[in-house]
Amino acid sequence: MAPIAVGDVVPDGTISFFDENDQLQTASVHSLAAGKKVILFGVPGAFTPTCSMKHVPGFIEKAEELKSKGVDEIICFSDVYICCLVL
């Protein structure tokens, strides 16, 4: 499989996430991104020191700048098994 590049349509899949009310939800990637400009990035070990201190902060710090350039959503994901181990 070729690497995903800027502007590509990513393969669809189902993701699980907690909404603003801490309720577990599921949705397809395509439904979350439909009609939007989305940044989708993954971290290898959610809630680990490296991911929490090195990977994620840059996106948080630049969120407003990215949104001012037309980005609608910034979605971070990790392996479900890693998340379950931590939670």
PDB file of N, CA and C in Angstrom:
ATOM      1  N   MET A   1       0.848  -1.174   0.000  1.00  0.00           N
ATOM      2  CA  MET A   1       0.000   0.000   0.000  1.00  0.00           C
ATOM      3  C   MET A   1       0.896   1.240   0.000  1.00  0.00           C
ATOM      4  N   ALA A   2       0.552   2.194  -0.829  1.00  0.00           N
ATOM      5  CA  ALA A   2       1.325   3.434  -0.913  1.00  0.00           C
ATOM      6  C   ALA A   2       1.047   4.306   0.307  1.00  0.00           C
ATOM      7  N   PRO A   3       2.034   5.093   0.721  1.00  0.00           N
ATOM      8  CA  PRO A   3       1.810   6.009   1.849  1.00  0.00           C
ATOM      9  C   PRO A   3       0.705   7.015   1.517  1.00  0.00           C
ATOM     10  N   ILE A   4       0.027   7.472   2.535  1.00  0.00           N
ATOM     11  CA  ILE A   4      -1.007   8.491   2.364  1.00  0.00           C
ATOM     12  C   ILE A   4      -0.317   9.844   2.231  1.00  0.00           C
ATOM     13  N   ALA A   5      -0.751  10.630   1.257  1.00  0.00           N
ATOM     14  CA  ALA A   5      -0.167  11.951   1.018  1.00  0.00           C
ATOM     15  C   ALA A   5      -1.219  13.029   1.265  1.00  0.00           C
ATOM     16  N   VAL A   6      -0.757  14.254   1.399  1.00  0.00           N
ATOM     17  CA  VAL A   6      -1.657  15.390   1.577  1.00  0.00           C
ATOM     18  C   VAL A   6      -2.655  15.413   0.428  1.00  0.00           C
ATOM     19  N   GLY A   7      -3.921  15.534   0.760  1.00  0.00           N
ATOM     20  CA  GLY A   7      -4.970  15.599  -0.247  1.00  0.00           C
ATOM     21  C   GLY A   7      -5.566  14.263  -0.626  1.00  0.00           C
ATOM     22  N   ASP A   8      -4.949  13.156  -0.215  1.00  0.00           N
ATOM     23  CA  ASP A   8      -5.496  11.833  -0.503  1.00  0.00           C
ATOM     24  C   ASP A   8      -6.758  11.580   0.306  1.00  0.00           C
ATOM     25  N   VAL A   9      -7.599  10.711  -0.207  1.00  0.00           N
ATOM     26  CA  VAL A   9      -8.734  10.211   0.559  1.00  0.00           C
ATOM     27  C   VAL A   9      -8.232   8.974   1.296  1.00  0.00           C
ATOM     28  N   VAL A  10      -8.324   9.005   2.610  1.00  0.00           N
ATOM     29  CA  VAL A  10      -7.832   7.878   3.403  1.00  0.00           C
ATOM     30  C   VAL A  10      -8.829   6.730   3.335  1.00  0.00           C
ATOM     31  N   PRO A  11      -8.347   5.508   3.528  1.00  0.00           N
ATOM     32  CA  PRO A  11      -9.281   4.378   3.575  1.00  0.00           C
ATOM     33  C   PRO A  11     -10.271   4.576   4.721  1.00  0.00           C
ATOM     34  N   ASP A  12     -11.485   4.113   4.518  1.00  0.00           N
ATOM     35  CA  ASP A  12     -12.492   4.247   5.563  1.00  0.00           C
ATOM     36  C   ASP A  12     -12.270   3.183   6.628  1.00  0.00           C
ATOM     37  N   GLY A  13     -12.719   3.469   7.788  1.00  0.00           N
ATOM     38  CA  GLY A  13     -12.645   2.536   8.905  1.00  0.00           C
ATOM     39  C   GLY A  13     -13.491   3.077  10.033  1.00  0.00           C
ATOM     40  N   THR A  14     -13.751   2.253  10.996  1.00  0.00           N
ATOM     41  CA  THR A  14     -14.549   2.677  12.142  1.00  0.00           C
ATOM     42  C   THR A  14     -13.624   3.017  13.289  1.00  0.00           C
ATOM     43  N   ILE A  15     -13.868   4.153  13.914  1.00  0.00           N
ATOM     44  CA  ILE A  15     -13.086   4.542  15.081  1.00  0.00           C
ATOM     45  C   ILE A  15     -14.018   4.719  16.272  1.00  0.00           C
ATOM     46  N   SER A  16     -13.472   4.501  17.433  1.00  0.00           N
ATOM     47  CA  SER A  16     -14.201   4.715  18.685  1.00  0.00           C
ATOM     48  C   SER A  16     -13.602   5.926  19.376  1.00  0.00           C
ATOM     49  N   PHE A  17     -14.445   6.710  20.032  1.00  0.00           N
ATOM     50  CA  PHE A  17     -13.966   7.906  20.716  1.00  0.00           C
ATOM     51  C   PHE A  17     -14.952   8.283  21.812  1.00  0.00           C
ATOM     52  N   PHE A  18     -14.472   9.083  22.738  1.00  0.00           N
ATOM     53  CA  PHE A  18     -15.342   9.614  23.776  1.00  0.00           C
ATOM     54  C   PHE A  18     -15.783  11.010  23.372  1.00  0.00           C
ATOM     55  N   ASP A  19     -17.077  11.261  23.431  1.00  0.00           N
ATOM     56  CA  ASP A  19     -17.595  12.574  23.067  1.00  0.00           C
ATOM     57  C   ASP A  19     -17.442  13.550  24.233  1.00  0.00           C
ATOM     58  N   GLU A  20     -17.960  14.767  24.045  1.00  0.00           N
ATOM     59  CA  GLU A  20     -17.804  15.806  25.066  1.00  0.00           C
ATOM     60  C   GLU A  20     -18.513  15.471  26.377  1.00  0.00           C
ATOM     61  N   ASN A  21     -19.399  14.469  26.360  1.00  0.00           N
ATOM     62  CA  ASN A  21     -20.084  14.020  27.580  1.00  0.00           C
ATOM     63  C   ASN A  21     -19.488  12.725  28.127  1.00  0.00           C
ATOM     64  N   ASP A  22     -18.276  12.385  27.657  1.00  0.00           N
ATOM     65  CA  ASP A  22     -17.576  11.166  28.065  1.00  0.00           C
ATOM     66  C   ASP A  22     -18.345   9.890  27.738  1.00  0.00           C
ATOM     67  N   GLN A  23     -19.132   9.932  26.670  1.00  0.00           N
ATOM     68  CA  GLN A  23     -19.860   8.750  26.217  1.00  0.00           C
ATOM     69  C   GLN A  23     -19.102   8.133  25.047  1.00  0.00           C
ATOM     70  N   LEU A  24     -18.926   6.814  25.079  1.00  0.00           N
ATOM     71  CA  LEU A  24     -18.229   6.122  24.001  1.00  0.00           C
ATOM     72  C   LEU A  24     -19.087   6.134  22.739  1.00  0.00           C
ATOM     73  N   GLN A  25     -18.494   6.573  21.649  1.00  0.00           N
ATOM     74  CA  GLN A  25     -19.171   6.649  20.359  1.00  0.00           C
ATOM     75  C   GLN A  25     -18.337   5.914  19.319  1.00  0.00           C
ATOM     76  N   THR A  26     -18.956   5.530  18.223  1.00  0.00           N
ATOM     77  CA  THR A  26     -18.232   5.000  17.073  1.00  0.00           C
ATOM     78  C   THR A  26     -18.717   5.742  15.835  1.00  0.00           C
ATOM     79  N   ALA A  27     -17.823   5.886  14.887  1.00  0.00           N
ATOM     80  CA  ALA A  27     -18.165   6.546  13.628  1.00  0.00           C
ATOM     81  C   ALA A  27     -17.148   6.129  12.584  1.00  0.00           C
ATOM     82  N   SER A  28     -17.521   6.265  11.336  1.00  0.00           N
ATOM     83  CA  SER A  28     -16.565   5.975  10.273  1.00  0.00           C
ATOM     84  C   SER A  28     -15.687   7.202  10.044  1.00  0.00           C
ATOM     85  N   VAL A  29     -14.476   6.964   9.618  1.00  0.00           N
ATOM     86  CA  VAL A  29     -13.556   8.062   9.314  1.00  0.00           C
ATOM     87  C   VAL A  29     -14.177   8.958   8.248  1.00  0.00           C
ATOM     88  N   HIS A  30     -14.761   8.350   7.225  1.00  0.00           N
ATOM     89  CA  HIS A  30     -15.348   9.141   6.146  1.00  0.00           C
ATOM     90  C   HIS A  30     -16.501  10.006   6.635  1.00  0.00           C
ATOM     91  N   SER A  31     -17.315   9.504   7.571  1.00  0.00           N
ATOM     92  CA  SER A  31     -18.428  10.325   8.067  1.00  0.00           C
ATOM     93  C   SER A  31     -17.919  11.495   8.908  1.00  0.00           C
ATOM     94  N   LEU A  32     -16.852  11.285   9.660  1.00  0.00           N
ATOM     95  CA  LEU A  32     -16.291  12.370  10.466  1.00  0.00           C
ATOM     96  C   LEU A  32     -15.632  13.445   9.604  1.00  0.00           C
ATOM     97  N   ALA A  33     -15.096  13.034   8.458  1.00  0.00           N
ATOM     98  CA  ALA A  33     -14.344  13.961   7.615  1.00  0.00           C
ATOM     99  C   ALA A  33     -15.150  14.498   6.433  1.00  0.00           C
ATOM    100  N   ALA A  34     -16.368  14.046   6.264  1.00  0.00           N
ATOM    101  CA  ALA A  34     -17.164  14.427   5.090  1.00  0.00           C
ATOM    102  C   ALA A  34     -17.284  15.943   4.953  1.00  0.00           C
ATOM    103  N   GLY A  35     -16.819  16.454   3.819  1.00  0.00           N
ATOM    104  CA  GLY A  35     -16.931  17.873   3.526  1.00  0.00           C
ATOM    105  C   GLY A  35     -16.029  18.764   4.347  1.00  0.00           C
ATOM    106  N   LYS A  36     -15.050  18.180   5.013  1.00  0.00           N
ATOM    107  CA  LYS A  36     -14.170  18.954   5.889  1.00  0.00           C
ATOM    108  C   LYS A  36     -12.715  18.791   5.474  1.00  0.00           C
ATOM    109  N   LYS A  37     -11.915  19.762   5.886  1.00  0.00           N
ATOM    110  CA  LYS A  37     -10.468  19.631   5.777  1.00  0.00           C
ATOM    111  C   LYS A  37     -10.002  19.120   7.137  1.00  0.00           C
ATOM    112  N   VAL A  38      -9.384  17.938   7.130  1.00  0.00           N
ATOM    113  CA  VAL A  38      -9.060  17.246   8.376  1.00  0.00           C
ATOM    114  C   VAL A  38      -7.580  16.899   8.430  1.00  0.00           C
ATOM    115  N   ILE A  39      -6.987  17.107   9.593  1.00  0.00           N
ATOM    116  CA  ILE A  39      -5.646  16.593   9.876  1.00  0.00           C
ATOM    117  C   ILE A  39      -5.846  15.358  10.731  1.00  0.00           C
ATOM    118  N   LEU A  40      -5.311  14.252  10.263  1.00  0.00           N
ATOM    119  CA  LEU A  40      -5.437  12.976  10.948  1.00  0.00           C
ATOM    120  C   LEU A  40      -4.027  12.491  11.253  1.00  0.00           C
ATOM    121  N   PHE A  41      -3.705  12.330  12.539  1.00  0.00           N
ATOM    122  CA  PHE A  41      -2.368  11.846  12.877  1.00  0.00           C
ATOM    123  C   PHE A  41      -2.450  10.805  13.976  1.00  0.00           C
ATOM    124  N   GLY A  42      -1.513   9.898  13.945  1.00  0.00           N
ATOM    125  CA  GLY A  42      -1.504   8.822  14.924  1.00  0.00           C
ATOM    126  C   GLY A  42      -0.304   8.898  15.838  1.00  0.00           C
ATOM    127  N   VAL A  43      -0.493   8.372  17.029  1.00  0.00           N
ATOM    128  CA  VAL A  43       0.602   8.259  17.990  1.00  0.00           C
ATOM    129  C   VAL A  43       0.768   6.781  18.332  1.00  0.00           C
ATOM    130  N   PRO A  44       2.001   6.321  18.462  1.00  0.00           N
ATOM    131  CA  PRO A  44       2.222   4.893  18.704  1.00  0.00           C
ATOM    132  C   PRO A  44       1.847   4.425  20.102  1.00  0.00           C
ATOM    133  N   GLY A  45       1.898   5.299  21.078  1.00  0.00           N
ATOM    134  CA  GLY A  45       1.596   4.883  22.449  1.00  0.00           C
ATOM    135  C   GLY A  45       0.830   5.962  23.183  1.00  0.00           C
ATOM    136  N   ALA A  46      -0.482   5.953  23.034  1.00  0.00           N
ATOM    137  CA  ALA A  46      -1.308   6.984  23.675  1.00  0.00           C
ATOM    138  C   ALA A  46      -1.013   7.070  25.162  1.00  0.00           C
ATOM    139  N   PHE A  47      -0.925   8.282  25.651  1.00  0.00           N
ATOM    140  CA  PHE A  47      -0.723   8.586  27.072  1.00  0.00           C
ATOM    141  C   PHE A  47       0.661   8.210  27.596  1.00  0.00           C
ATOM    142  N   THR A  48       1.585   7.863  26.695  1.00  0.00           N
ATOM    143  CA  THR A  48       2.959   7.613  27.131  1.00  0.00           C
ATOM    144  C   THR A  48       3.694   8.950  27.162  1.00  0.00           C
ATOM    145  N   PRO A  49       4.777   9.041  27.918  1.00  0.00           N
ATOM    146  CA  PRO A  49       5.495  10.323  28.003  1.00  0.00           C
ATOM    147  C   PRO A  49       5.929  10.885  26.648  1.00  0.00           C
ATOM    148  N   THR A  50       6.448  10.042  25.774  1.00  0.00           N
ATOM    149  CA  THR A  50       6.915  10.548  24.484  1.00  0.00           C
ATOM    150  C   THR A  50       5.770  11.117  23.664  1.00  0.00           C
ATOM    151  N   CYS A  51       4.679  10.386  23.571  1.00  0.00           N
ATOM    152  CA  CYS A  51       3.543  10.876  22.777  1.00  0.00           C
ATOM    153  C   CYS A  51       2.910  12.102  23.419  1.00  0.00           C
ATOM    154  N   SER A  52       2.757  12.067  24.736  1.00  0.00           N
ATOM    155  CA  SER A  52       2.110  13.179  25.440  1.00  0.00           C
ATOM    156  C   SER A  52       2.955  14.443  25.450  1.00  0.00           C
ATOM    157  N   MET A  53       4.286  14.293  25.479  1.00  0.00           N
ATOM    158  CA  MET A  53       5.158  15.467  25.578  1.00  0.00           C
ATOM    159  C   MET A  53       5.799  15.875  24.259  1.00  0.00           C
ATOM    160  N   LYS A  54       5.859  14.969  23.282  1.00  0.00           N
ATOM    161  CA  LYS A  54       6.554  15.278  22.030  1.00  0.00           C
ATOM    162  C   LYS A  54       5.625  15.338  20.819  1.00  0.00           C
ATOM    163  N   HIS A  55       4.711  14.405  20.695  1.00  0.00           N
ATOM    164  CA  HIS A  55       3.898  14.332  19.485  1.00  0.00           C
ATOM    165  C   HIS A  55       2.680  15.252  19.512  1.00  0.00           C
ATOM    166  N   VAL A  56       1.939  15.236  20.587  1.00  0.00           N
ATOM    167  CA  VAL A  56       0.649  15.933  20.643  1.00  0.00           C
ATOM    168  C   VAL A  56       0.754  17.445  20.872  1.00  0.00           C
ATOM    169  N   PRO A  57       1.652  17.941  21.726  1.00  0.00           N
ATOM    170  CA  PRO A  57       1.656  19.383  22.039  1.00  0.00           C
ATOM    171  C   PRO A  57       1.762  20.315  20.833  1.00  0.00           C
ATOM    172  N   GLY A  58       2.505  19.938  19.826  1.00  0.00           N
ATOM    173  CA  GLY A  58       2.628  20.796  18.645  1.00  0.00           C
ATOM    174  C   GLY A  58       1.296  21.027  17.953  1.00  0.00           C
ATOM    175  N   PHE A  59       0.488  19.990  17.891  1.00  0.00           N
ATOM    176  CA  PHE A  59      -0.835  20.136  17.282  1.00  0.00           C
ATOM    177  C   PHE A  59      -1.737  21.005  18.146  1.00  0.00           C
ATOM    178  N   ILE A  60      -1.620  20.856  19.465  1.00  0.00           N
ATOM    179  CA  ILE A  60      -2.423  21.685  20.373  1.00  0.00           C
ATOM    180  C   ILE A  60      -2.005  23.149  20.242  1.00  0.00           C
ATOM    181  N   GLU A  61      -0.686  23.386  20.244  1.00  0.00           N
ATOM    182  CA  GLU A  61      -0.174  24.758  20.149  1.00  0.00           C
ATOM    183  C   GLU A  61      -0.548  25.425  18.828  1.00  0.00           C
ATOM    184  N   LYS A  62      -0.595  24.663  17.756  1.00  0.00           N
ATOM    185  CA  LYS A  62      -0.863  25.224  16.426  1.00  0.00           C
ATOM    186  C   LYS A  62      -2.322  25.092  15.998  1.00  0.00           C
ATOM    187  N   ALA A  63      -3.193  24.604  16.874  1.00  0.00           N
ATOM    188  CA  ALA A  63      -4.586  24.341  16.498  1.00  0.00           C
ATOM    189  C   ALA A  63      -5.282  25.568  15.924  1.00  0.00           C
ATOM    190  N   GLU A  64      -5.183  26.694  16.588  1.00  0.00           N
ATOM    191  CA  GLU A  64      -5.863  27.901  16.104  1.00  0.00           C
ATOM    192  C   GLU A  64      -5.289  28.363  14.769  1.00  0.00           C
ATOM    193  N   GLU A  65      -3.973  28.289  14.626  1.00  0.00           N
ATOM    194  CA  GLU A  65      -3.340  28.669  13.358  1.00  0.00           C
ATOM    195  C   GLU A  65      -3.813  27.754  12.228  1.00  0.00           C
ATOM    196  N   LEU A  66      -3.866  26.457  12.504  1.00  0.00           N
ATOM    197  CA  LEU A  66      -4.331  25.506  11.496  1.00  0.00           C
ATOM    198  C   LEU A  66      -5.793  25.764  11.141  1.00  0.00           C
ATOM    199  N   LYS A  67      -6.607  26.050  12.142  1.00  0.00           N
ATOM    200  CA  LYS A  67      -8.025  26.330  11.882  1.00  0.00           C
ATOM    201  C   LYS A  67      -8.194  27.616  11.083  1.00  0.00           C
ATOM    202  N   SER A  68      -7.315  28.601  11.315  1.00  0.00           N
ATOM    203  CA  SER A  68      -7.391  29.846  10.544  1.00  0.00           C
ATOM    204  C   SER A  68      -7.025  29.618   9.080  1.00  0.00           C
ATOM    205  N   LYS A  69      -6.355  28.508   8.795  1.00  0.00           N
ATOM    206  CA  LYS A  69      -5.985  28.158   7.421  1.00  0.00           C
ATOM    207  C   LYS A  69      -6.982  27.189   6.793  1.00  0.00           C
ATOM    208  N   GLY A  70      -8.123  27.002   7.467  1.00  0.00           N
ATOM    209  CA  GLY A  70      -9.181  26.194   6.869  1.00  0.00           C
ATOM    210  C   GLY A  70      -9.324  24.778   7.389  1.00  0.00           C
ATOM    211  N   VAL A  71      -8.519  24.399   8.352  1.00  0.00           N
ATOM    212  CA  VAL A  71      -8.642  23.054   8.921  1.00  0.00           C
ATOM    213  C   VAL A  71      -9.860  23.033   9.839  1.00  0.00           C
ATOM    214  N   ASP A  72     -10.742  22.069   9.606  1.00  0.00           N
ATOM    215  CA  ASP A  72     -11.965  21.957  10.406  1.00  0.00           C
ATOM    216  C   ASP A  72     -11.794  21.059  11.625  1.00  0.00           C
ATOM    217  N   GLU A  73     -11.040  20.001  11.482  1.00  0.00           N
ATOM    218  CA  GLU A  73     -10.873  19.024  12.565  1.00  0.00           C
ATOM    219  C   GLU A  73      -9.423  18.567  12.639  1.00  0.00           C
ATOM    220  N   ILE A  74      -8.960  18.337  13.851  1.00  0.00           N
ATOM    221  CA  ILE A  74      -7.657  17.713  14.088  1.00  0.00           C
ATOM    222  C   ILE A  74      -7.952  16.464  14.901  1.00  0.00           C
ATOM    223  N   ILE A  75      -7.671  15.316  14.318  1.00  0.00           N
ATOM    224  CA  ILE A  75      -8.009  14.046  14.955  1.00  0.00           C
ATOM    225  C   ILE A  75      -6.736  13.258  15.217  1.00  0.00           C
ATOM    226  N   CYS A  76      -6.532  12.911  16.472  1.00  0.00           N
ATOM    227  CA  CYS A  76      -5.394  12.090  16.881  1.00  0.00           C
ATOM    228  C   CYS A  76      -5.920  10.700  17.209  1.00  0.00           C
ATOM    229  N   PHE A  77      -5.218   9.685  16.757  1.00  0.00           N
ATOM    230  CA  PHE A  77      -5.658   8.328  17.043  1.00  0.00           C
ATOM    231  C   PHE A  77      -4.489   7.475  17.507  1.00  0.00           C
ATOM    232  N   SER A  78      -4.831   6.377  18.141  1.00  0.00           N
ATOM    233  CA  SER A  78      -3.841   5.406  18.591  1.00  0.00           C
ATOM    234  C   SER A  78      -4.454   4.023  18.478  1.00  0.00           C
ATOM    235  N   ASP A  79      -3.636   3.033  18.658  1.00  0.00           N
ATOM    236  CA  ASP A  79      -4.076   1.647  18.626  1.00  0.00           C
ATOM    237  C   ASP A  79      -5.045   1.380  19.774  1.00  0.00           C
ATOM    238  N   VAL A  80      -6.175   0.779  19.481  1.00  0.00           N
ATOM    239  CA  VAL A  80      -7.196   0.527  20.500  1.00  0.00           C
ATOM    240  C   VAL A  80      -6.661  -0.325  21.644  1.00  0.00           C
ATOM    241  N   TYR A  81      -5.767  -1.242  21.344  1.00  0.00           N
ATOM    242  CA  TYR A  81      -5.240  -2.117  22.392  1.00  0.00           C
ATOM    243  C   TYR A  81      -4.356  -1.347  23.363  1.00  0.00           C
ATOM    244  N   ILE A  82      -3.595  -0.403  22.858  1.00  0.00           N
ATOM    245  CA  ILE A  82      -2.770   0.435  23.730  1.00  0.00           C
ATOM    246  C   ILE A  82      -3.666   1.297  24.610  1.00  0.00           C
ATOM    247  N   CYS A  83      -4.694   1.887  24.011  1.00  0.00           N
ATOM    248  CA  CYS A  83      -5.614   2.727  24.794  1.00  0.00           C
ATOM    249  C   CYS A  83      -6.284   1.926  25.900  1.00  0.00           C
ATOM    250  N   CYS A  84      -6.684   0.705  25.605  1.00  0.00           N
ATOM    251  CA  CYS A  84      -7.350  -0.131  26.615  1.00  0.00           C
ATOM    252  C   CYS A  84      -6.398  -0.509  27.743  1.00  0.00           C
ATOM    253  N   LEU A  85      -5.131  -0.681  27.441  1.00  0.00           N
ATOM    254  CA  LEU A  85      -4.152  -0.995  28.487  1.00  0.00           C
ATOM    255  C   LEU A  85      -3.977   0.172  29.445  1.00  0.00           C
ATOM    256  N   VAL A  86      -4.037   1.378  28.904  1.00  0.00           N
ATOM    257  CA  VAL A  86      -3.808   2.569  29.717  1.00  0.00           C
ATOM    258  C   VAL A  86      -5.043   2.937  30.524  1.00  0.00           C
ATOM    259  N   LEU A  87      -6.206   2.787  29.927  1.00  0.00           N
ATOM    260  CA  LEU A  87      -7.440   3.170  30.605  1.00  0.00           C
ATOM    261  C   LEU A  87      -7.806   2.091  31.541  1.00  0.00           C
TER     262      LEU A  87
END
